[in-house]
């Protein structure tokens, strides 16, 4: 059994599943969490391609900054807390 | 001393004992499998991980003790008193968090609430594995070690934001938002201030950066970068002048309000792990890392780490907390241009051929 192929397939499956979950989840914040998982999956695939630098930059920029920026943007818009009253 | 070879010796010795017992029982196949090179290698890595984690754990406990004693002295009191020099107080407090009931808020988004904590603690513990204590004492040494460290460092605000959201409480939500606001203000100057050092050393690996400081510490040509790095690192590890996400005077416990019991203890533990990582990275980048005469290199790095952490505590005891809008001003109007000037200085030194 080729271990590298097996792990590649597992991580590719996780990445695709997370990417599909972004579309189908009802809550925007959960979508962002799946987005972060997708980015991490892509970074792991870069690791398998032996592109260490690109993978680390992917985690640093996309998971560390872009996701946080998107979450920040979501939270600055007017919306209610989970299951609570609408903030007016 | 090479940590790997040391642990390998212990593992080989232990495996030989187990093999002897198995041979006496009659399980010869299992004994041969256990003695194979692959199994010994895996066991050695596990042992190495355990040792590195335990050392990080003890350093953390010592840092908490140092912080409480030093803050006590800064405030003209004695600090912790239990045990020799007050050291046992941390153990007592840590044990106390084990005994508390764990309460999950009723209307929280439970999976997000748990996963945020897992991401935060895992990323903090990974930091300890990345930091080398000397050129023999490390868990991983990739050529891009510094980049890996900052990549792992930048995961925590994401976890804080998710945790603050999932707790479903206004205080935690405000804490999480402040964490994001803090991230976008300090992350750019922090990375820019390290670029000067990377340029002068010509490498991203810790070993090469320390080796490049053999003759002169980078704190001398890069003094502006060092000051920016210390300020931005204070914001990164969320210590007092920049602890907006858990401003206990304004927001009960900030983003961690709903985390109780052992979870609270683990959050504090992760915070000090990050403090240790921040101090160690400052020592490696600017203060010559494990270079030093007479004493073993690991000890030299730890001495520098504790000196830098003392400066962190000193800052904590001296300055009031900044406001959210102030930290954006500090990050973008002051630290960012200064980091650019620092980078220009580094380029000038490199062009003159001094490094």
Coordinates of N, CA, C and O in Angstrom, one line a residue, chain A residues 27 29-30 32-33 36 52-53 56-57 59-60 63-65 67-69 71-72 75-76 79-83 87, chain B residues 107 109 115 142-144 147-148 150-151 154-155 158 161-162 165-166 168 170 173 177 180-181 183-184 187 191 204:
Chain A
X27 N -25.6 28.7 8.2 CA -25.1 29.8 9.0 C -23.8 30.3 8.4 O -22.9 29.5 8.0
X29 N -21.3 31.9 9.7 CA -20.1 31.7 10.4 C -19.6 30.3 10.3 O -18.4 30.0 10.2
X30 N -20.5 29.3 10.2 CA -20.1 27.9 10.0 C -19.5 27.8 8.6 O -18.5 27.1 8.4
X32 N -17.7 30.0 7.2 CA -16.3 30.5 7.2 C -15.4 29.4 7.9 O -14.3 29.2 7.5
X33 N -16.0 28.7 8.9 CA -15.2 27.7 9.5 C -14.8 26.6 8.5 O -13.7 26.1 8.4
X36 N -12.1 27.8 6.3 CA -10.8 27.7 6.9 C -10.3 26.2 6.7 O -9.1 26.0 6.4
X52 N 6.7 23.4 0.2 CA 6.6 23.8 1.6 C 6.3 25.3 1.8 O 5.4 25.7 2.6
X53 N 7.0 26.1 1.1 CA 6.9 27.6 1.2 C 5.5 28.0 0.9 O 4.8 28.8 1.7
X56 N 3.0 27.0 3.7 CA 3.1 27.8 4.9 C 2.5 29.2 4.6 O 1.7 29.7 5.5
X57 N 2.8 29.8 3.4 CA 2.2 31.1 3.1 C 0.6 30.9 3.0 O -0.1 31.8 3.5
X59 N -1.3 28.9 4.8 CA -1.8 28.9 6.1 C -1.7 30.3 6.7 O -2.7 30.8 7.3
X60 N -0.6 31.0 6.6 CA -0.3 32.3 7.2 C -1.3 33.3 6.6 O -1.9 34.1 7.4
X63 N -5.6 31.2 6.1 CA -6.3 30.9 7.4 C -6.1 32.0 8.4 O -7.1 32.4 9.1
X64 N -4.9 32.5 8.5 CA -4.6 33.5 9.6 C -5.2 34.8 9.3 O -5.6 35.5 10.2
X65 N -5.3 35.3 8.1 CA -5.7 36.7 7.8 C -7.0 36.8 7.1 O -7.9 37.4 7.5
X67 N -9.5 34.6 6.5 CA -10.6 34.1 7.2 C -11.1 35.0 8.3 O -12.3 35.3 8.5
X68 N -10.1 35.5 9.0 CA -10.4 36.4 10.2 C -11.0 37.7 9.6 O -12.0 38.2 10.2
X69 N -10.5 38.1 8.5 CA -11.1 39.3 7.9 C -12.5 39.1 7.5 O -13.4 40.0 7.7
X71 N -14.6 36.9 8.8 CA -15.4 36.8 10.0 C -15.6 38.2 10.6 O -16.7 38.5 11.1
X72 N -14.6 39.0 10.6 CA -14.7 40.4 11.1 C -15.8 41.1 10.3 O -16.6 41.8 10.9
X75 N -19.2 40.0 11.3 CA -19.6 40.4 12.7 C -19.9 41.9 12.7 O -20.6 42.4 13.6
X76 N -19.3 42.7 11.7 CA -19.6 44.1 11.7 C -21.0 44.4 11.1 O -21.5 45.5 11.4
X79 N -26.6 41.6 12.6 CA -27.2 40.3 12.6 C -27.4 39.9 14.1 O -26.9 40.5 15.0
X80 N -28.2 38.9 14.3 CA -28.5 38.5 15.7 C -27.5 37.4 16.1 O -27.0 36.6 15.3
X81 N -27.4 37.2 17.4 CA -26.6 36.1 18.0 C -27.4 34.8 17.8 O -28.5 34.8 17.4
X82 N -26.7 33.7 18.0 CA -27.3 32.4 17.8 C -28.6 32.3 18.6 O -28.5 32.3 19.8
X83 N -29.7 32.1 17.9 CA -30.9 31.8 18.6 C -31.4 32.9 19.5 O -32.4 32.7 20.3
X87 N -30.5 42.1 17.5 CA -29.9 43.3 18.1 C -30.4 44.5 17.3 O -30.1 44.6 16.1
Chain B
X107 N -27.3 27.8 25.2 CA -27.6 28.2 23.8 C -26.4 28.3 23.0 O -26.4 28.9 21.9
X109 N -23.3 27.2 20.4 CA -23.1 26.3 19.3 C -21.9 25.4 19.8 O -20.8 25.7 19.7
X115 N -14.4 23.1 19.4 CA -13.3 23.2 18.4 C -12.5 24.4 18.5 O -11.3 24.3 18.3
X142 N 12.6 22.4 9.9 CA 12.4 22.5 8.5 C 13.2 23.8 8.0 O 13.6 24.6 8.9
X143 N 13.6 23.9 6.7 CA 14.3 25.0 6.3 C 13.5 26.3 6.5 O 14.1 27.4 6.6
X144 N 12.2 26.2 6.5 CA 11.3 27.4 6.6 C 10.7 27.5 8.0 O 9.6 27.7 8.2
X147 N 8.9 30.7 9.2 CA 7.6 30.9 8.5 C 6.5 29.9 9.1 O 5.4 30.3 9.4
X148 N 7.0 28.7 9.4 CA 6.1 27.7 10.0 C 5.6 28.2 11.4 O 4.4 28.2 11.7
X150 N 5.3 31.4 12.4 CA 4.3 32.5 12.3 C 3.0 32.0 11.8 O 2.0 32.5 12.1
X151 N 3.1 31.0 10.9 CA 1.8 30.4 10.4 C 1.0 29.8 11.5 O -0.2 30.0 11.6
X154 N -0.5 32.5 13.8 CA -1.6 33.3 13.3 C -2.9 32.5 13.4 O -3.9 33.1 13.0
X155 N -2.9 31.3 13.8 CA -4.2 30.5 13.9 C -5.0 30.9 15.1 O -6.2 30.8 15.1
X158 N -8.1 33.3 14.9 CA -9.3 32.6 14.3 C -10.0 31.8 15.3 O -11.3 31.9 15.4
X161 N -11.9 34.1 17.7 CA -13.1 34.6 17.1 C -14.3 33.6 17.0 O -15.4 33.9 17.4
X162 N -13.9 32.3 16.6 CA -14.9 31.3 16.6 C -15.4 31.0 18.0 O -16.6 30.9 18.2
X165 N -17.7 33.7 19.2 CA -19.0 33.7 18.5 C -19.9 32.5 19.0 O -21.0 32.7 19.3
X166 N -19.2 31.3 19.2 CA -20.0 30.1 19.5 C -20.5 30.2 21.0 O -21.4 29.5 21.3
X168 N -22.0 32.5 22.3 CA -23.3 33.1 22.3 C -23.6 34.0 23.5 O -24.5 33.9 24.2
X170 N -22.7 38.3 24.6 CA -22.3 39.6 24.0 C -20.8 39.9 24.4 O -20.1 40.4 23.6
X173 N -18.5 37.9 22.3 CA -18.5 38.3 20.9 C -17.7 39.6 20.7 O -16.9 39.7 19.8
X177 N -14.3 40.0 18.4 CA -14.1 41.1 17.4 C -12.9 41.9 17.7 O -12.2 42.3 16.8
X180 N -9.9 40.2 16.4 CA -9.7 40.3 15.0 C -9.1 41.7 14.6 O -8.2 41.9 13.8
X181 N -9.7 42.8 15.3 CA -9.2 44.1 15.1 C -7.7 44.2 15.4 O -6.9 44.9 14.7
X183 N -5.6 41.7 15.4 CA -4.8 40.9 14.4 C -4.5 41.8 13.2 O -3.3 41.8 12.8
X184 N -5.5 42.5 12.7 CA -5.2 43.2 11.4 C -4.3 44.4 11.7 O -3.7 45.0 10.8
X187 N -0.3 42.3 12.9 CA 0.4 41.2 12.2 C 1.3 41.7 11.1 O 2.4 41.2 10.9
X191 N 5.5 40.9 11.1 CA 6.2 40.1 10.0 C 7.2 41.0 9.3 O 8.3 40.6 9.0
X204 N 15.6 31.3 6.5 CA 14.4 31.2 7.3 C 14.6 30.2 8.4 O 13.7 30.0 9.2

